[in-house]
Amino acid sequence: ETGVTQSPTHLIKTRGQQVTLRCSSQSGHNTVSWYQQALGQGPQFIFQYYREEENGRGNFPPRFSGLQFPNYSSELNVNALELDDSALYLCASSNTGKGDAEAFFGQGTRLTVV
Amino acid sequence: EDQVTQSPEALRLQEGESSSLNCSYTVSGLRGLFWYRQDPGKGPEFLFTLYSAGEEKEKERLKATLTKKESFLHITAPKPEDSATYLCASNTGNQFYFGTGTSLTVIP
């Protein structure tokens, strides 16, 4: 079992609302990445944080934003929720900003937008 | 465009029936090809990383290989507990590109 924990595990929000998802990275890891996984699809890269700075971003609109804290934990914020934002949101941590180290995933947050 | 494609989408095997899963990639500046296992409703579990063509890695009944354009995950004598979705992902430095996965069902 990895040391990456995400909260909450499940969440239901109404269209137009805002949501914050949280991730505690594995001990010793300084890089956190966030992914969106729709049902039956592979994870889609949202962005990555390395030592509190955004270090890469996928094809997601600005209403998806993030933070990384000095203890390397992280938040994903989504504003103006849309129905298509319903998905499993995954956080992964690794111990390098170069991105070629193995990433360990949390169990995910299942977000449902109604 | 960087892309990762997995096949087949779904695979049903009898217990003990060996097979292979395919992952083809068109990624510039590859810095690693990763294999993950994902059980329903859970996060992906790391299996292997391969960095150069010709490299092979093994773990129990699983063996991953890498060529310049493809990676294969060979499953030898699978058991029902190997049933899961297997994902491959390419890494280009600060971004992972995942395929859509192969859903494997092993029938007792």
PDB file of N, CA, C and O in Angstrom, chain B residues 52-92:
ATOM      1  N   SER B  52      14.755   1.782 -22.063  1.00  0.00           N
ATOM      2  CA  SER B  52      15.415   1.693 -23.360  1.00  0.00           C
ATOM      3  C   SER B  52      14.998   0.425 -24.079  1.00  0.00           C
ATOM      4  O   SER B  52      14.661  -0.593 -23.459  1.00  0.00           O
ATOM      5  N   ALA B  53      15.026   0.509 -25.422  1.00  0.00           N
ATOM      6  CA  ALA B  53      14.656  -0.633 -26.258  1.00  0.00           C
ATOM      7  C   ALA B  53      15.517  -1.838 -25.903  1.00  0.00           C
ATOM      8  O   ALA B  53      16.728  -1.720 -25.731  1.00  0.00           O
ATOM      9  N   GLY B  54      14.859  -2.988 -25.782  1.00  0.00           N
ATOM     10  CA  GLY B  54      15.562  -4.209 -25.425  1.00  0.00           C
ATOM     11  C   GLY B  54      15.487  -4.542 -23.949  1.00  0.00           C
ATOM     12  O   GLY B  54      15.794  -5.657 -23.525  1.00  0.00           O
ATOM     13  N   GLU B  55      15.048  -3.583 -23.164  1.00  0.00           N
ATOM     14  CA  GLU B  55      14.973  -3.795 -21.713  1.00  0.00           C
ATOM     15  C   GLU B  55      13.794  -4.706 -21.381  1.00  0.00           C
ATOM     16  O   GLU B  55      12.741  -4.638 -22.010  1.00  0.00           O
ATOM     17  N   GLU B  56      13.972  -5.561 -20.380  1.00  0.00           N
ATOM     18  CA  GLU B  56      12.926  -6.452 -19.909  1.00  0.00           C
ATOM     19  C   GLU B  56      12.918  -6.428 -18.382  1.00  0.00           C
ATOM     20  O   GLU B  56      13.976  -6.333 -17.760  1.00  0.00           O
ATOM     21  N   LYS B  57      11.718  -6.544 -17.821  1.00  0.00           N
ATOM     22  CA  LYS B  57      11.597  -6.646 -16.360  1.00  0.00           C
ATOM     23  C   LYS B  57      10.520  -7.656 -16.026  1.00  0.00           C
ATOM     24  O   LYS B  57       9.537  -7.790 -16.752  1.00  0.00           O
ATOM     25  N   GLU B  58      10.701  -8.377 -14.929  1.00  0.00           N
ATOM     26  CA  GLU B  58       9.766  -9.414 -14.531  1.00  0.00           C
ATOM     27  C   GLU B  58       9.342  -9.247 -13.080  1.00  0.00           C
ATOM     28  O   GLU B  58      10.104  -8.748 -12.240  1.00  0.00           O
ATOM     29  N   LYS B  59       8.088  -9.674 -12.841  1.00  0.00           N
ATOM     30  CA  LYS B  59       7.559  -9.675 -11.486  1.00  0.00           C
ATOM     31  C   LYS B  59       6.503 -10.760 -11.423  1.00  0.00           C
ATOM     32  O   LYS B  59       5.448 -10.635 -12.045  1.00  0.00           O
ATOM     33  N   GLU B  60       6.806 -11.807 -10.729  1.00  0.00           N
ATOM     34  CA  GLU B  60       5.903 -12.963 -10.595  1.00  0.00           C
ATOM     35  C   GLU B  60       5.503 -13.460 -11.982  1.00  0.00           C
ATOM     36  O   GLU B  60       6.352 -13.872 -12.756  1.00  0.00           O
ATOM     37  N   ARG B  61       4.233 -13.420 -12.336  1.00  0.00           N
ATOM     38  CA  ARG B  61       3.772 -13.962 -13.615  1.00  0.00           C
ATOM     39  C   ARG B  61       3.820 -12.920 -14.734  1.00  0.00           C
ATOM     40  O   ARG B  61       3.390 -13.202 -15.841  1.00  0.00           O
ATOM     41  N   LEU B  62       4.303 -11.742 -14.460  1.00  0.00           N
ATOM     42  CA  LEU B  62       4.323 -10.650 -15.430  1.00  0.00           C
ATOM     43  C   LEU B  62       5.733 -10.362 -15.928  1.00  0.00           C
ATOM     44  O   LEU B  62       6.685 -10.372 -15.152  1.00  0.00           O
ATOM     45  N   LYS B  63       5.820 -10.093 -17.223  1.00  0.00           N
ATOM     46  CA  LYS B  63       7.095  -9.708 -17.825  1.00  0.00           C
ATOM     47  C   LYS B  63       6.833  -8.596 -18.814  1.00  0.00           C
ATOM     48  O   LYS B  63       5.990  -8.728 -19.694  1.00  0.00           O
ATOM     49  N   ALA B  64       7.532  -7.477 -18.669  1.00  0.00           N
ATOM     50  CA  ALA B  64       7.373  -6.345 -19.563  1.00  0.00           C
ATOM     51  C   ALA B  64       8.601  -6.204 -20.441  1.00  0.00           C
ATOM     52  O   ALA B  64       9.734  -6.353 -19.984  1.00  0.00           O
ATOM     53  N   THR B  65       8.353  -5.914 -21.734  1.00  0.00           N
ATOM     54  CA  THR B  65       9.443  -5.712 -22.688  1.00  0.00           C
ATOM     55  C   THR B  65       9.208  -4.415 -23.447  1.00  0.00           C
ATOM     56  O   THR B  65       8.082  -3.919 -23.524  1.00  0.00           O
ATOM     57  N   LEU B  66      10.276  -3.877 -24.027  1.00  0.00           N
ATOM     58  CA  LEU B  66      10.184  -2.580 -24.710  1.00  0.00           C
ATOM     59  C   LEU B  66      10.971  -2.618 -26.022  1.00  0.00           C
ATOM     60  O   LEU B  66      12.100  -3.098 -26.066  1.00  0.00           O
ATOM     61  N   THR B  67      10.321  -2.126 -27.097  1.00  0.00           N
ATOM     62  CA  THR B  67      11.006  -1.880 -28.359  1.00  0.00           C
ATOM     63  C   THR B  67      10.960  -0.385 -28.616  1.00  0.00           C
ATOM     64  O   THR B  67      10.469   0.376 -27.779  1.00  0.00           O
ATOM     65  N   LYS B  68      11.388   0.047 -29.783  1.00  0.00           N
ATOM     66  CA  LYS B  68      11.405   1.486 -30.066  1.00  0.00           C
ATOM     67  C   LYS B  68      10.014   2.070 -30.243  1.00  0.00           C
ATOM     68  O   LYS B  68       9.819   3.277 -30.106  1.00  0.00           O
ATOM     69  N   LYS B  69       9.041   1.204 -30.551  1.00  0.00           N
ATOM     70  CA  LYS B  69       7.697   1.731 -30.794  1.00  0.00           C
ATOM     71  C   LYS B  69       6.619   1.063 -29.961  1.00  0.00           C
ATOM     72  O   LYS B  69       5.477   1.526 -29.951  1.00  0.00           O
ATOM     73  N   GLU B  70       6.981  -0.048 -29.273  1.00  0.00           N
ATOM     74  CA  GLU B  70       5.967  -0.806 -28.559  1.00  0.00           C
ATOM     75  C   GLU B  70       6.502  -1.360 -27.237  1.00  0.00           C
ATOM     76  O   GLU B  70       7.715  -1.521 -27.058  1.00  0.00           O
ATOM     77  N   SER B  71       5.544  -1.652 -26.370  1.00  0.00           N
ATOM     78  CA  SER B  71       5.875  -2.405 -25.161  1.00  0.00           C
ATOM     79  C   SER B  71       4.845  -3.521 -25.031  1.00  0.00           C
ATOM     80  O   SER B  71       3.693  -3.366 -25.444  1.00  0.00           O
ATOM     81  N   PHE B  72       5.300  -4.644 -24.494  1.00  0.00           N
ATOM     82  CA  PHE B  72       4.415  -5.772 -24.295  1.00  0.00           C
ATOM     83  C   PHE B  72       4.432  -6.164 -22.821  1.00  0.00           C
ATOM     84  O   PHE B  72       5.486  -6.131 -22.175  1.00  0.00           O
ATOM     85  N   LEU B  73       3.252  -6.535 -22.331  1.00  0.00           N
ATOM     86  CA  LEU B  73       3.162  -7.103 -20.989  1.00  0.00           C
ATOM     87  C   LEU B  73       2.717  -8.552 -21.158  1.00  0.00           C
ATOM     88  O   LEU B  73       1.596  -8.820 -21.581  1.00  0.00           O
ATOM     89  N   HIS B  74       3.645  -9.455 -20.889  1.00  0.00           N
ATOM     90  CA  HIS B  74       3.377 -10.876 -21.045  1.00  0.00           C
ATOM     91  C   HIS B  74       2.894 -11.426 -19.708  1.00  0.00           C
ATOM     92  O   HIS B  74       3.503 -11.174 -18.666  1.00  0.00           O
ATOM     93  N   ILE B  75       1.801 -12.195 -19.779  1.00  0.00           N
ATOM     94  CA  ILE B  75       1.256 -12.798 -18.567  1.00  0.00           C
ATOM     95  C   ILE B  75       1.335 -14.312 -18.724  1.00  0.00           C
ATOM     96  O   ILE B  75       0.689 -14.881 -19.630  1.00  0.00           O
ATOM     97  N   THR B  76       2.108 -14.933 -17.866  1.00  0.00           N
ATOM     98  CA  THR B  76       2.334 -16.374 -17.948  1.00  0.00           C
ATOM     99  C   THR B  76       1.495 -17.096 -16.902  1.00  0.00           C
ATOM    100  O   THR B  76       1.526 -16.734 -15.724  1.00  0.00           O
ATOM    101  N   ALA B  77       0.731 -18.084 -17.358  1.00  0.00           N
ATOM    102  CA  ALA B  77      -0.112 -18.896 -16.467  1.00  0.00           C
ATOM    103  C   ALA B  77      -0.901 -18.021 -15.495  1.00  0.00           C
ATOM    104  O   ALA B  77      -0.720 -18.124 -14.267  1.00  0.00           O
ATOM    105  N   PRO B  78      -1.748 -17.121 -16.008  1.00  0.00           N
ATOM    106  CA  PRO B  78      -2.460 -16.199 -15.129  1.00  0.00           C
ATOM    107  C   PRO B  78      -3.410 -16.903 -14.168  1.00  0.00           C
ATOM    108  O   PRO B  78      -3.921 -17.992 -14.458  1.00  0.00           O
ATOM    109  N   LYS B  79      -3.671 -16.216 -13.048  1.00  0.00           N
ATOM    110  CA  LYS B  79      -4.617 -16.682 -12.050  1.00  0.00           C
ATOM    111  C   LYS B  79      -5.761 -15.677 -11.953  1.00  0.00           C
ATOM    112  O   LYS B  79      -5.610 -14.519 -12.379  1.00  0.00           O
ATOM    113  N   PRO B  80      -6.904 -16.083 -11.393  1.00  0.00           N
ATOM    114  CA  PRO B  80      -8.037 -15.145 -11.289  1.00  0.00           C
ATOM    115  C   PRO B  80      -7.680 -13.829 -10.613  1.00  0.00           C
ATOM    116  O   PRO B  80      -8.226 -12.778 -10.974  1.00  0.00           O
ATOM    117  N   GLU B  81      -6.765 -13.849  -9.663  1.00  0.00           N
ATOM    118  CA  GLU B  81      -6.383 -12.606  -8.977  1.00  0.00           C
ATOM    119  C   GLU B  81      -5.602 -11.639  -9.873  1.00  0.00           C
ATOM    120  O   GLU B  81      -5.350 -10.494  -9.476  1.00  0.00           O
ATOM    121  N   ASP B  82      -5.231 -12.062 -11.056  1.00  0.00           N
ATOM    122  CA  ASP B  82      -4.581 -11.161 -12.020  1.00  0.00           C
ATOM    123  C   ASP B  82      -5.612 -10.330 -12.782  1.00  0.00           C
ATOM    124  O   ASP B  82      -5.247  -9.449 -13.565  1.00  0.00           O
ATOM    125  N   SER B  83      -6.889 -10.614 -12.580  1.00  0.00           N
ATOM    126  CA  SER B  83      -7.939  -9.849 -13.244  1.00  0.00           C
ATOM    127  C   SER B  83      -7.894  -8.399 -12.794  1.00  0.00           C
ATOM    128  O   SER B  83      -7.925  -8.108 -11.594  1.00  0.00           O
ATOM    129  N   ALA B  84      -7.786  -7.487 -13.741  1.00  0.00           N
ATOM    130  CA  ALA B  84      -7.672  -6.053 -13.470  1.00  0.00           C
ATOM    131  C   ALA B  84      -7.576  -5.334 -14.810  1.00  0.00           C
ATOM    132  O   ALA B  84      -7.534  -5.973 -15.859  1.00  0.00           O
ATOM    133  N   THR B  85      -7.511  -4.011 -14.760  1.00  0.00           N
ATOM    134  CA  THR B  85      -7.184  -3.236 -15.956  1.00  0.00           C
ATOM    135  C   THR B  85      -5.705  -2.889 -15.909  1.00  0.00           C
ATOM    136  O   THR B  85      -5.208  -2.427 -14.880  1.00  0.00           O
ATOM    137  N   TYR B  86      -5.024  -3.130 -17.000  1.00  0.00           N
ATOM    138  CA  TYR B  86      -3.593  -2.857 -17.081  1.00  0.00           C
ATOM    139  C   TYR B  86      -3.386  -1.628 -17.964  1.00  0.00           C
ATOM    140  O   TYR B  86      -3.829  -1.585 -19.117  1.00  0.00           O
ATOM    141  N   LEU B  87      -2.728  -0.631 -17.396  1.00  0.00           N
ATOM    142  CA  LEU B  87      -2.498   0.642 -18.070  1.00  0.00           C
ATOM    143  C   LEU B  87      -1.025   0.798 -18.403  1.00  0.00           C
ATOM    144  O   LEU B  87      -0.165   0.465 -17.596  1.00  0.00           O
ATOM    145  N   CYS B  88      -0.749   1.318 -19.578  1.00  0.00           N
ATOM    146  CA  CYS B  88       0.618   1.723 -19.855  1.00  0.00           C
ATOM    147  C   CYS B  88       0.650   3.235 -20.031  1.00  0.00           C
ATOM    148  O   CYS B  88      -0.362   3.864 -20.373  1.00  0.00           O
ATOM    149  N   ALA B  89       1.780   3.827 -19.737  1.00  0.00           N
ATOM    150  CA  ALA B  89       1.922   5.281 -19.806  1.00  0.00           C
ATOM    151  C   ALA B  89       3.335   5.621 -20.253  1.00  0.00           C
ATOM    152  O   ALA B  89       4.305   4.991 -19.836  1.00  0.00           O
ATOM    153  N   SER B  90       3.441   6.645 -21.105  1.00  0.00           N
ATOM    154  CA  SER B  90       4.749   7.152 -21.492  1.00  0.00           C
ATOM    155  C   SER B  90       5.012   8.441 -20.735  1.00  0.00           C
ATOM    156  O   SER B  90       4.090   9.167 -20.387  1.00  0.00           O
ATOM    157  N   ASN B  91       6.266   8.700 -20.481  1.00  0.00           N
ATOM    158  CA  ASN B  91       6.635   9.912 -19.749  1.00  0.00           C
ATOM    159  C   ASN B  91       7.619  10.714 -20.574  1.00  0.00           C
ATOM    160  O   ASN B  91       8.586  10.173 -21.103  1.00  0.00           O
ATOM    161  N   THR B  92       7.354  12.017 -20.703  1.00  0.00           N
ATOM    162  CA  THR B  92       8.222  12.877 -21.510  1.00  0.00           C
ATOM    163  C   THR B  92       8.944  13.906 -20.658  1.00  0.00           C
ATOM    164  O   THR B  92       9.420  14.906 -21.166  1.00  0.00           O
TER     165      THR B  92
END
